[in-house]
Amino acid sequence: MYKTREVCRACGFGKKAGPGGIKSAEETEELIPVFDLGIQPLANDFARPTDERAGYAPLKVLYCPRCRLGQLSVEVKPEILYARNYPYVTSNSKTMLDHFAKIESDLVGICESQTGVVEIGSNDGALLKFFGERGWKHLLGIDPAENLCKISIANGIPALSQFFDEYNALTARRSLGCAPALILARHCFCHVNDWQGFVRGLEKLAGEQTVIAIEVPYAQDMLVKCEFDTVYHEHTSYLSIQSIEYLLRDSSLCLEDVLEYDIHGGAIMLIIRSRKVAQVGKAILFHAKEKIDLAMWRKFAEHAEIKIMELGAMVRNLVSQGKKVVGYGASAKSTVWINACSFTKKEISFITDTTPGKWYTLSPGSDIPIVDSGALTRELPDYAILFAWNYAAECIEKEKIFRDKGGRWILPVPDIKIV
Ligand code: TMP
Ligand code: ZN
């Protein structure tokens, strides 16, 4: 189901073990363990009571002292993580649509033309559809989840149901008939195990003028704001700018700029282009400001441990006083929190979510039931933990009735507070 990964996927630090896993005397350099949540269920394994579960795997981050990349100590088989029926659907929330508008207007100013957009990890095609509505032409999605590609195609956005690699990169380029003006990848690069293969694919798909825009959660934001619930098996990497520079070192591509966004607790968009045309000044400035280091990871791990104890004690205390506590948003992040705090149905009665595909399933590891979002105002619990904290303002506004009737939100990030 998973295999261990001891070598940095960006710079190669950490020697490979010899036959039988035995290391020779010279093979001493090792990645440094910095954060460990023990054995955890797969965060998006929302399953019906009769479904077979995918299982558990270690959830531990190793830090590379050479390029400052954080990466998981294991790689869970992608076919297990991104099943044919992947439940994560890109949010159609106002927060997300505002974000789409922002990135579209930023990218229209950078790209040479609006002809040819390939999105890697296109999910249900929502972003490409948005770009199409703004006048971009020749759109193509690539995503391993068959269920989501079907939705994309039904909405008029062609999609290849595959993991992106150097072979389907060529298929994509052929099907467009030219190099795309833009290659987009939102929140999928940090899910990829083989970064070298991914870069080879980008080299095959891109032309000299193609802009490659890769959005990832920014590790520095995660560390500073202690968003430890971003750590789950799908997120194999927590990247630093230096790790990207190492990764691209021997390729024909280079990092030109880094754009910053508020989405998902803090994200960056890596703007990558052919070395022949790239102007790297802005990326160098961004790199110089980056503060990620081992001490920052250590502080994050200590802070996370305190937060886990704090939320656990707070909820158990409320429940012991007879209060009803529920979860709001069956995000992958909710799974991380719930299992880190060892919550069960006793502490959290249910989790509401707007995604119909998640209703009537059970939360991985805890078996807390997931129900429709109307349950919050129907049941009027005393407290709701806002696991979808990345949409906090929008959720609180939408669920006014809950607060008006005396309900209180528990915000878990950045600091635990009741509002
Ligand atoms: P995400 O942070 O991975 O996008 O997951 C957020 C989850 O929260 C997703 O399952 C949808 C859910 N959600 C709600 O239940 N209500 C909402 O208002 C929003 C914006 C999201
Ligand atoms: Zn490294």
Short mmCIF file of C-alpha atoms and ligand atoms in Angstrom, two decimals:
data_model
loop_
_atom_site.label_atom_id
_atom_site.label_comp_id
_atom_site.label_asym_id
_atom_site.label_seq_id
_atom_site.Cartn_x
_atom_site.Cartn_y
_atom_site.Cartn_z
CA MET A 1 0.00 0.00 0.00
CA TYR A 2 2.92 2.39 0.66
CA LYS A 3 6.67 2.48 0.40
CA THR A 4 9.23 4.46 2.33
CA ARG A 5 11.02 7.38 0.71
CA GLU A 6 14.39 8.33 2.10
CA VAL A 7 15.80 10.46 -0.70
CA CYS A 8 14.86 14.11 -1.26
CA ARG A 9 12.70 14.25 -4.38
CA ALA A 10 14.01 17.70 -5.28
CA CYS A 11 17.78 17.54 -4.74
CA GLY A 12 18.62 13.86 -4.18
CA PHE A 13 19.94 14.32 -0.63
CA GLY A 14 19.84 11.12 1.49
CA LYS A 15 21.63 8.21 -0.09
CA LYS A 16 19.67 5.29 -1.41
CA ALA A 17 19.90 2.12 0.64
CA GLY A 18 21.87 -0.74 -0.86
CA PRO A 19 20.42 -4.22 -1.54
CA GLY A 20 18.19 -5.40 1.29
CA GLY A 21 17.91 -1.86 2.69
CA ILE A 22 21.40 -2.00 4.21
CA LYS A 23 23.39 1.22 4.05
CA SER A 24 27.11 1.25 3.58
CA ALA A 25 29.33 3.21 5.99
CA GLU A 26 29.64 6.17 3.58
CA GLU A 27 25.91 6.41 3.08
CA THR A 28 25.32 8.47 6.16
CA GLU A 29 23.48 11.55 5.00
CA GLU A 30 19.87 11.33 6.00
CA LEU A 31 16.77 13.45 5.89
CA ILE A 32 15.78 14.73 9.34
CA PRO A 33 12.45 13.69 10.95
CA VAL A 34 10.63 16.87 12.02
CA PHE A 35 6.94 16.06 12.48
CA ASP A 36 5.24 12.78 13.29
CA LEU A 37 1.53 12.02 13.68
CA GLY A 38 2.03 8.26 13.93
CA ILE A 39 -0.07 5.85 11.88
CA GLN A 40 -3.02 7.63 10.29
CA PRO A 41 -5.91 6.76 7.95
CA LEU A 42 -5.96 8.25 4.45
CA ALA A 43 -7.57 11.67 4.87
CA ASN A 44 -10.05 11.45 1.99
CA ASP A 45 -11.08 7.84 2.59
CA PHE A 46 -14.71 8.75 3.27
CA ALA A 47 -16.44 5.38 2.91
CA ARG A 48 -19.92 4.01 3.35
CA PRO A 49 -20.34 1.55 6.24
CA THR A 50 -20.16 -1.47 3.91
CA ASP A 51 -17.24 -0.21 1.77
CA GLU A 52 -13.75 -1.58 2.12
CA ARG A 53 -11.37 0.91 3.73
CA ALA A 54 -8.06 1.83 2.08
CA GLY A 55 -6.13 1.47 5.35
CA TYR A 56 -3.55 3.32 7.43
CA ALA A 57 -0.01 4.51 6.81
CA PRO A 58 2.68 6.42 8.76
CA LEU A 59 2.31 10.20 8.62
CA LYS A 60 5.76 11.65 9.21
CA VAL A 61 7.61 14.60 7.64
CA LEU A 62 11.33 14.49 6.87
CA TYR A 63 13.30 17.69 6.28
CA CYS A 64 16.04 18.08 3.72
CA PRO A 65 18.91 20.14 5.14
CA ARG A 66 20.25 20.80 1.65
CA CYS A 67 17.22 22.27 -0.16
CA ARG A 68 14.79 22.76 2.80
CA LEU A 69 12.08 20.59 1.32
CA GLY A 70 9.75 18.84 3.77
CA GLN A 71 8.51 15.50 2.44
CA LEU A 72 6.59 12.55 3.83
CA SER A 73 8.55 9.50 4.88
CA VAL A 74 6.24 7.30 2.80
CA GLU A 75 4.52 7.34 -0.58
CA VAL A 76 1.08 5.76 -0.58
CA LYS A 77 0.29 4.12 -3.90
CA PRO A 78 -1.35 6.85 -6.03
CA GLU A 79 -3.94 4.37 -7.33
CA ILE A 80 -5.18 4.03 -3.74
CA LEU A 81 -5.16 7.74 -2.93
CA TYR A 82 -6.74 8.91 -6.15
CA ALA A 83 -9.27 6.18 -6.66
CA ARG A 84 -11.55 6.08 -9.67
CA ASN A 85 -14.10 7.74 -7.45
CA TYR A 86 -12.07 10.51 -5.88
CA PRO A 87 -14.40 12.39 -3.51
CA TYR A 88 -12.65 15.76 -3.53
CA VAL A 89 -14.44 18.19 -5.82
CA THR A 90 -13.03 21.69 -6.35
CA SER A 91 -15.17 24.00 -4.27
CA ASN A 92 -17.67 26.22 -6.08
CA SER A 93 -17.71 28.54 -3.09
CA LYS A 94 -17.52 32.31 -3.48
CA THR A 95 -14.04 32.24 -1.91
CA MET A 96 -12.85 29.88 -4.66
CA LEU A 97 -14.52 31.77 -7.51
CA ASP A 98 -12.91 35.00 -6.30
CA HIS A 99 -9.59 33.18 -6.29
CA PHE A 100 -10.14 31.89 -9.85
CA ALA A 101 -10.85 35.46 -10.95
CA LYS A 102 -7.66 36.69 -9.31
CA ILE A 103 -5.40 34.08 -10.90
CA GLU A 104 -7.03 34.50 -14.30
CA SER A 105 -6.42 38.23 -14.28
CA ASP A 106 -2.82 37.74 -13.09
CA LEU A 107 -2.10 35.15 -15.78
CA VAL A 108 -3.73 37.00 -18.66
CA GLY A 109 -1.12 39.70 -18.09
CA ILE A 110 1.77 37.23 -18.23
CA CYS A 111 0.79 34.92 -21.11
CA GLU A 112 1.51 35.75 -24.73
CA SER A 113 -1.93 34.64 -25.89
CA GLN A 114 -5.11 33.03 -24.57
CA THR A 115 -4.92 30.04 -26.87
CA GLY A 116 -4.22 26.64 -25.40
CA VAL A 117 -4.63 25.92 -21.69
CA VAL A 118 -3.76 22.54 -20.23
CA GLU A 119 -4.67 21.98 -16.62
CA ILE A 120 -2.92 19.16 -14.78
CA GLY A 121 -5.08 17.87 -11.92
CA SER A 122 -8.14 19.44 -13.54
CA ASN A 123 -10.61 17.82 -11.11
CA ASP A 124 -14.15 18.42 -12.45
CA GLY A 125 -12.97 21.09 -14.92
CA ALA A 126 -14.29 24.04 -12.89
CA LEU A 127 -11.19 26.20 -13.35
CA LEU A 128 -10.91 25.52 -17.09
CA LYS A 129 -14.60 26.30 -17.50
CA PHE A 130 -13.97 29.61 -15.74
CA PHE A 131 -11.04 30.37 -18.07
CA GLY A 132 -13.23 29.42 -21.06
CA GLU A 133 -15.87 31.91 -19.94
CA ARG A 134 -13.16 34.57 -19.82
CA GLY A 135 -12.23 34.00 -23.46
CA TRP A 136 -9.42 31.40 -23.27
CA LYS A 137 -9.59 28.82 -26.08
CA HIS A 138 -8.50 25.22 -26.64
CA LEU A 139 -8.84 23.90 -23.13
CA LEU A 140 -7.76 20.47 -21.95
CA GLY A 141 -7.78 18.83 -18.54
CA ILE A 142 -5.70 15.90 -17.28
CA ASP A 143 -6.79 14.16 -14.09
CA PRO A 144 -6.58 10.55 -12.88
CA ALA A 145 -10.09 10.53 -11.38
CA GLU A 146 -12.50 9.04 -13.91
CA ASN A 147 -15.60 10.27 -12.09
CA LEU A 148 -14.35 13.87 -12.26
CA CYS A 149 -13.22 13.70 -15.91
CA LYS A 150 -16.72 12.53 -16.83
CA ILE A 151 -18.19 15.62 -15.17
CA SER A 152 -15.65 17.81 -16.95
CA ILE A 153 -16.45 16.30 -20.36
CA ALA A 154 -20.20 16.61 -19.72
CA ASN A 155 -19.59 20.32 -19.06
CA GLY A 156 -17.84 20.70 -22.43
CA ILE A 157 -14.25 20.63 -21.14
CA PRO A 158 -12.23 17.77 -22.69
CA ALA A 159 -10.27 15.77 -20.12
CA LEU A 160 -7.79 12.88 -20.21
CA SER A 161 -8.30 10.50 -17.31
CA GLN A 162 -4.64 9.83 -16.51
CA PHE A 163 -1.80 10.72 -14.14
CA PHE A 164 0.24 13.39 -15.95
CA ASP A 165 3.53 12.09 -17.35
CA GLU A 166 5.89 12.66 -20.25
CA TYR A 167 3.87 10.36 -22.52
CA ASN A 168 0.46 11.96 -22.14
CA ALA A 169 2.23 15.35 -22.25
CA LEU A 170 2.90 14.57 -25.90
CA THR A 171 -0.68 13.36 -26.43
CA ALA A 172 -1.94 16.62 -24.92
CA ARG A 173 0.30 18.73 -27.12
CA ARG A 174 -0.77 16.82 -30.21
CA SER A 175 -4.43 17.15 -29.36
CA LEU A 176 -4.08 20.93 -28.97
CA GLY A 177 -2.12 21.12 -32.23
CA CYS A 178 0.35 23.57 -30.70
CA ALA A 179 2.21 24.35 -27.49
CA PRO A 180 -0.24 25.77 -24.96
CA ALA A 181 -0.02 29.41 -23.89
CA LEU A 182 -0.55 28.23 -20.33
CA ILE A 183 -0.07 25.07 -18.28
CA LEU A 184 -1.91 25.21 -14.98
CA ALA A 185 -1.55 22.92 -12.00
CA ARG A 186 -3.43 23.90 -8.86
CA HIS A 187 -2.78 21.94 -5.70
CA CYS A 188 -1.56 18.80 -7.40
CA PHE A 189 2.23 19.26 -7.71
CA CYS A 190 2.70 18.59 -3.99
CA HIS A 191 0.81 15.30 -4.48
CA VAL A 192 3.30 14.06 -7.09
CA ASN A 193 5.92 11.50 -6.09
CA ASP A 194 8.16 11.65 -9.13
CA TRP A 195 9.06 15.31 -9.56
CA GLN A 196 11.75 14.59 -12.15
CA GLY A 197 9.21 12.77 -14.33
CA PHE A 198 6.74 15.62 -13.87
CA VAL A 199 9.35 18.15 -15.03
CA ARG A 200 10.17 16.00 -18.07
CA GLY A 201 6.45 16.03 -18.88
CA LEU A 202 6.34 19.82 -18.59
CA GLU A 203 9.34 20.12 -20.89
CA LYS A 204 7.57 18.00 -23.52
CA LEU A 205 4.27 19.87 -23.24
CA ALA A 206 5.59 23.45 -23.05
CA GLY A 207 6.90 25.59 -25.89
CA GLU A 208 9.35 28.44 -25.53
CA GLN A 209 6.61 30.97 -24.72
CA THR A 210 4.46 28.71 -22.52
CA VAL A 211 3.82 29.95 -19.00
CA ILE A 212 3.69 27.16 -16.42
CA ALA A 213 1.71 28.19 -13.33
CA ILE A 214 1.89 25.79 -10.41
CA GLU A 215 -0.11 26.65 -7.29
CA VAL A 216 0.85 24.97 -4.04
CA PRO A 217 0.11 25.55 -0.36
CA TYR A 218 3.10 27.55 0.87
CA ALA A 219 5.08 25.67 3.52
CA GLN A 220 6.16 28.92 5.16
CA ASP A 221 2.51 29.90 5.78
CA MET A 222 1.74 26.40 7.03
CA LEU A 223 4.69 26.54 9.45
CA VAL A 224 4.13 30.06 10.73
CA LYS A 225 0.36 29.66 11.19
CA CYS A 226 0.72 26.07 12.41
CA GLU A 227 -1.68 24.68 9.79
CA PHE A 228 -0.57 21.16 10.62
CA ASP A 229 -3.81 19.72 9.19
CA THR A 230 -2.29 20.37 5.74
CA VAL A 231 -0.07 17.36 6.46
CA TYR A 232 -1.75 14.23 5.09
CA HIS A 233 -0.76 11.39 2.79
CA GLU A 234 -1.78 13.13 -0.42
CA HIS A 235 0.55 16.05 0.34
CA THR A 236 3.89 14.36 -0.13
CA SER A 237 5.89 17.64 -0.29
CA TYR A 238 6.05 20.94 1.62
CA LEU A 239 8.17 22.94 -0.68
CA SER A 240 10.68 25.69 -0.29
CA ILE A 241 11.75 27.89 -3.20
CA GLN A 242 15.23 26.45 -2.93
CA SER A 243 13.88 22.94 -3.53
CA ILE A 244 12.32 24.11 -6.81
CA GLU A 245 15.55 25.71 -7.89
CA TYR A 246 17.38 22.44 -7.20
CA LEU A 247 14.70 20.49 -9.05
CA LEU A 248 14.88 22.64 -12.19
CA ARG A 249 18.65 22.98 -12.13
CA ASP A 250 19.32 20.49 -14.94
CA SER A 251 16.17 21.15 -16.96
CA SER A 252 15.33 23.61 -19.71
CA LEU A 253 12.91 25.36 -17.35
CA CYS A 254 13.44 27.88 -14.59
CA LEU A 255 11.52 29.73 -11.92
CA GLU A 256 10.67 33.24 -13.08
CA ASP A 257 8.33 34.59 -10.41
CA VAL A 258 6.29 33.62 -7.36
CA LEU A 259 2.79 35.02 -6.80
CA GLU A 260 1.17 34.93 -3.37
CA TYR A 261 -2.49 34.21 -2.56
CA ASP A 262 -4.59 33.87 0.61
CA ILE A 263 -6.45 30.73 -0.48
CA HIS A 264 -6.20 27.55 1.66
CA GLY A 265 -4.32 29.29 4.45
CA GLY A 266 -1.65 30.75 2.16
CA ALA A 267 -0.62 29.55 -1.28
CA ILE A 268 2.01 30.47 -3.85
CA MET A 269 1.92 30.21 -7.61
CA LEU A 270 5.25 29.24 -9.13
CA ILE A 271 5.66 30.87 -12.53
CA ILE A 272 7.99 28.67 -14.55
CA ARG A 273 9.22 29.27 -18.09
CA SER A 274 11.82 28.21 -20.59
CA ARG A 275 15.32 29.36 -19.60
CA LYS A 276 15.59 30.95 -23.04
CA VAL A 277 13.00 33.62 -22.24
CA ALA A 278 12.67 33.73 -18.43
CA GLN A 279 13.56 36.83 -16.42
CA VAL A 280 14.42 35.50 -12.99
CA GLY A 281 14.79 38.71 -10.94
CA LYS A 282 11.47 38.45 -9.08
CA ALA A 283 12.00 34.81 -8.13
CA ILE A 284 15.42 35.65 -6.70
CA LEU A 285 13.89 38.41 -4.56
CA PHE A 286 11.18 36.05 -3.29
CA HIS A 287 13.77 33.38 -2.48
CA ALA A 288 15.82 35.88 -0.48
CA LYS A 289 12.81 36.60 1.77
CA GLU A 290 12.07 32.93 2.52
CA LYS A 291 12.70 31.89 6.14
CA ILE A 292 12.02 28.15 6.10
CA ASP A 293 14.62 26.22 8.09
CA LEU A 294 14.96 23.33 10.53
CA ALA A 295 14.22 25.55 13.57
CA MET A 296 10.96 26.66 11.96
CA TRP A 297 9.89 23.03 11.44
CA ARG A 298 10.80 22.17 15.06
CA LYS A 299 8.78 25.10 16.42
CA PHE A 300 5.84 24.11 14.22
CA ALA A 301 5.90 20.54 15.55
CA GLU A 302 5.90 21.73 19.18
CA HIS A 303 3.10 24.19 18.53
CA ALA A 304 1.03 21.52 16.73
CA GLU A 305 1.35 19.17 19.70
CA ILE A 306 0.07 21.90 22.03
CA LYS A 307 -2.85 22.70 19.72
CA ILE A 308 -3.85 19.05 19.49
CA MET A 309 -3.92 18.80 23.29
CA GLU A 310 -5.79 22.09 23.53
CA LEU A 311 -8.60 21.19 21.13
CA GLY A 312 -8.87 17.68 22.60
CA ALA A 313 -9.25 19.05 26.14
CA MET A 314 -11.64 21.82 25.09
CA VAL A 315 -14.04 19.49 23.26
CA ARG A 316 -13.94 16.77 25.96
CA ASN A 317 -14.66 19.38 28.57
CA LEU A 318 -17.65 20.73 26.63
CA VAL A 319 -19.03 17.23 26.06
CA SER A 320 -18.66 16.40 29.74
CA GLN A 321 -20.82 19.46 30.46
CA GLY A 322 -23.52 17.96 28.22
CA LYS A 323 -22.84 20.20 25.22
CA LYS A 324 -23.32 18.91 21.69
CA VAL A 325 -20.30 19.43 19.41
CA VAL A 326 -20.27 18.82 15.65
CA GLY A 327 -17.81 19.34 12.79
CA TYR A 328 -18.37 21.70 9.85
CA GLY A 329 -16.69 20.67 6.56
CA ALA A 330 -15.60 17.06 6.00
CA SER A 331 -12.32 18.26 4.53
CA ALA A 332 -9.16 16.15 4.52
CA LYS A 333 -8.05 18.56 7.23
CA SER A 334 -10.95 17.42 9.41
CA THR A 335 -9.63 13.85 9.25
CA VAL A 336 -6.20 14.98 10.39
CA TRP A 337 -7.57 16.94 13.36
CA ILE A 338 -10.03 14.25 14.41
CA ASN A 339 -7.47 11.47 14.44
CA ALA A 340 -4.74 13.62 15.99
CA CYS A 341 -7.18 14.40 18.85
CA SER A 342 -8.55 10.80 18.90
CA PHE A 343 -12.12 12.09 18.60
CA THR A 344 -14.96 9.64 18.11
CA LYS A 345 -18.74 9.94 17.78
CA LYS A 346 -18.77 10.48 21.54
CA GLU A 347 -17.10 13.87 21.13
CA ILE A 348 -18.25 14.89 17.64
CA SER A 349 -21.80 13.80 16.82
CA PHE A 350 -21.56 14.38 13.07
CA ILE A 351 -19.80 16.45 10.42
CA THR A 352 -21.81 18.49 7.94
CA ASP A 353 -20.62 19.03 4.38
CA THR A 354 -21.99 20.59 1.21
CA THR A 355 -20.60 17.83 -1.05
CA PRO A 356 -23.40 15.31 -1.80
CA GLY A 357 -20.83 12.58 -2.59
CA LYS A 358 -19.66 12.65 1.04
CA TRP A 359 -23.10 12.34 2.64
CA TYR A 360 -23.86 9.05 4.42
CA THR A 361 -20.17 8.19 4.53
CA LEU A 362 -18.05 7.85 7.66
CA SER A 363 -15.01 9.91 8.49
CA PRO A 364 -11.76 7.90 8.09
CA GLY A 365 -10.41 6.46 11.34
CA SER A 366 -13.22 7.73 13.60
CA ASP A 367 -16.38 6.60 11.79
CA ILE A 368 -18.06 9.91 12.61
CA PRO A 369 -20.99 10.22 10.18
CA ILE A 370 -20.98 12.86 7.44
CA VAL A 371 -24.33 14.50 6.84
CA ASP A 372 -25.79 17.24 4.66
CA SER A 373 -25.05 20.88 5.45
CA GLY A 374 -28.67 21.61 6.48
CA ALA A 375 -28.05 19.55 9.61
CA LEU A 376 -26.41 22.48 11.36
CA THR A 377 -29.58 24.56 11.53
CA ARG A 378 -31.84 21.51 11.88
CA GLU A 379 -29.99 20.08 14.86
CA LEU A 380 -28.64 23.34 16.31
CA PRO A 381 -25.70 21.89 18.23
CA ASP A 382 -24.00 24.03 20.89
CA TYR A 383 -20.65 24.13 19.08
CA ALA A 384 -19.41 23.53 15.54
CA ILE A 385 -15.70 23.04 14.84
CA LEU A 386 -14.96 24.85 11.60
CA PHE A 387 -12.79 22.28 9.86
CA ALA A 388 -13.32 24.20 6.59
CA TRP A 389 -11.47 27.13 8.23
CA ASN A 390 -10.05 28.13 4.86
CA TYR A 391 -13.57 29.34 4.00
CA ALA A 392 -14.26 30.74 7.49
CA ALA A 393 -15.73 34.13 6.62
CA GLU A 394 -18.02 32.62 3.99
CA CYS A 395 -19.23 29.72 6.21
CA ILE A 396 -19.91 31.94 9.23
CA GLU A 397 -21.84 34.40 7.07
CA LYS A 398 -23.84 31.59 5.40
CA GLU A 399 -24.75 29.94 8.70
CA LYS A 400 -25.94 33.09 10.50
CA ILE A 401 -28.96 31.28 11.94
CA PHE A 402 -26.70 28.90 13.85
CA ARG A 403 -25.04 31.78 15.71
CA ASP A 404 -28.24 33.77 16.09
CA LYS A 405 -29.75 30.79 17.87
CA GLY A 406 -26.88 30.57 20.32
CA GLY A 407 -24.48 28.22 18.48
CA ARG A 408 -20.76 28.96 18.71
CA TRP A 409 -17.94 28.28 16.26
CA ILE A 410 -14.69 26.71 17.33
CA LEU A 411 -11.96 27.94 14.97
CA PRO A 412 -8.95 25.59 14.98
CA VAL A 413 -6.55 27.73 12.89
CA PRO A 414 -4.37 29.75 13.33
CA ASP A 415 -5.12 29.75 17.08
CA ILE A 416 -7.94 27.80 18.67
CA LYS A 417 -10.71 30.17 19.60
CA ILE A 418 -14.44 30.23 20.16
CA VAL A 419 -16.44 32.90 18.33
P1 TMP B 1 -11.17 21.83 1.15
O1 TMP B 1 -10.62 22.78 2.15
O2 TMP B 1 -10.27 20.68 0.94
O3 TMP B 1 -11.64 22.54 -0.09
O4 TMP B 1 -12.47 21.16 1.82
C1 TMP B 1 -13.51 21.93 2.33
C2 TMP B 1 -14.68 21.01 2.63
O5 TMP B 1 -15.68 21.80 3.29
C3 TMP B 1 -15.34 20.41 1.40
O6 TMP B 1 -15.65 19.06 1.64
C4 TMP B 1 -16.61 21.23 1.23
C5 TMP B 1 -16.92 21.68 2.62
N1 TMP B 1 -17.59 22.97 2.71
C6 TMP B 1 -18.78 23.03 3.41
O7 TMP B 1 -19.24 22.03 3.94
N2 TMP B 1 -19.42 24.24 3.48
C7 TMP B 1 -18.93 25.36 2.88
O8 TMP B 1 -19.56 26.42 2.96
C8 TMP B 1 -17.68 25.29 2.17
C9 TMP B 1 -17.09 26.49 1.50
C10 TMP B 1 -17.04 24.06 2.12
ZN ZN B 2 16.58 18.31 -0.88
#
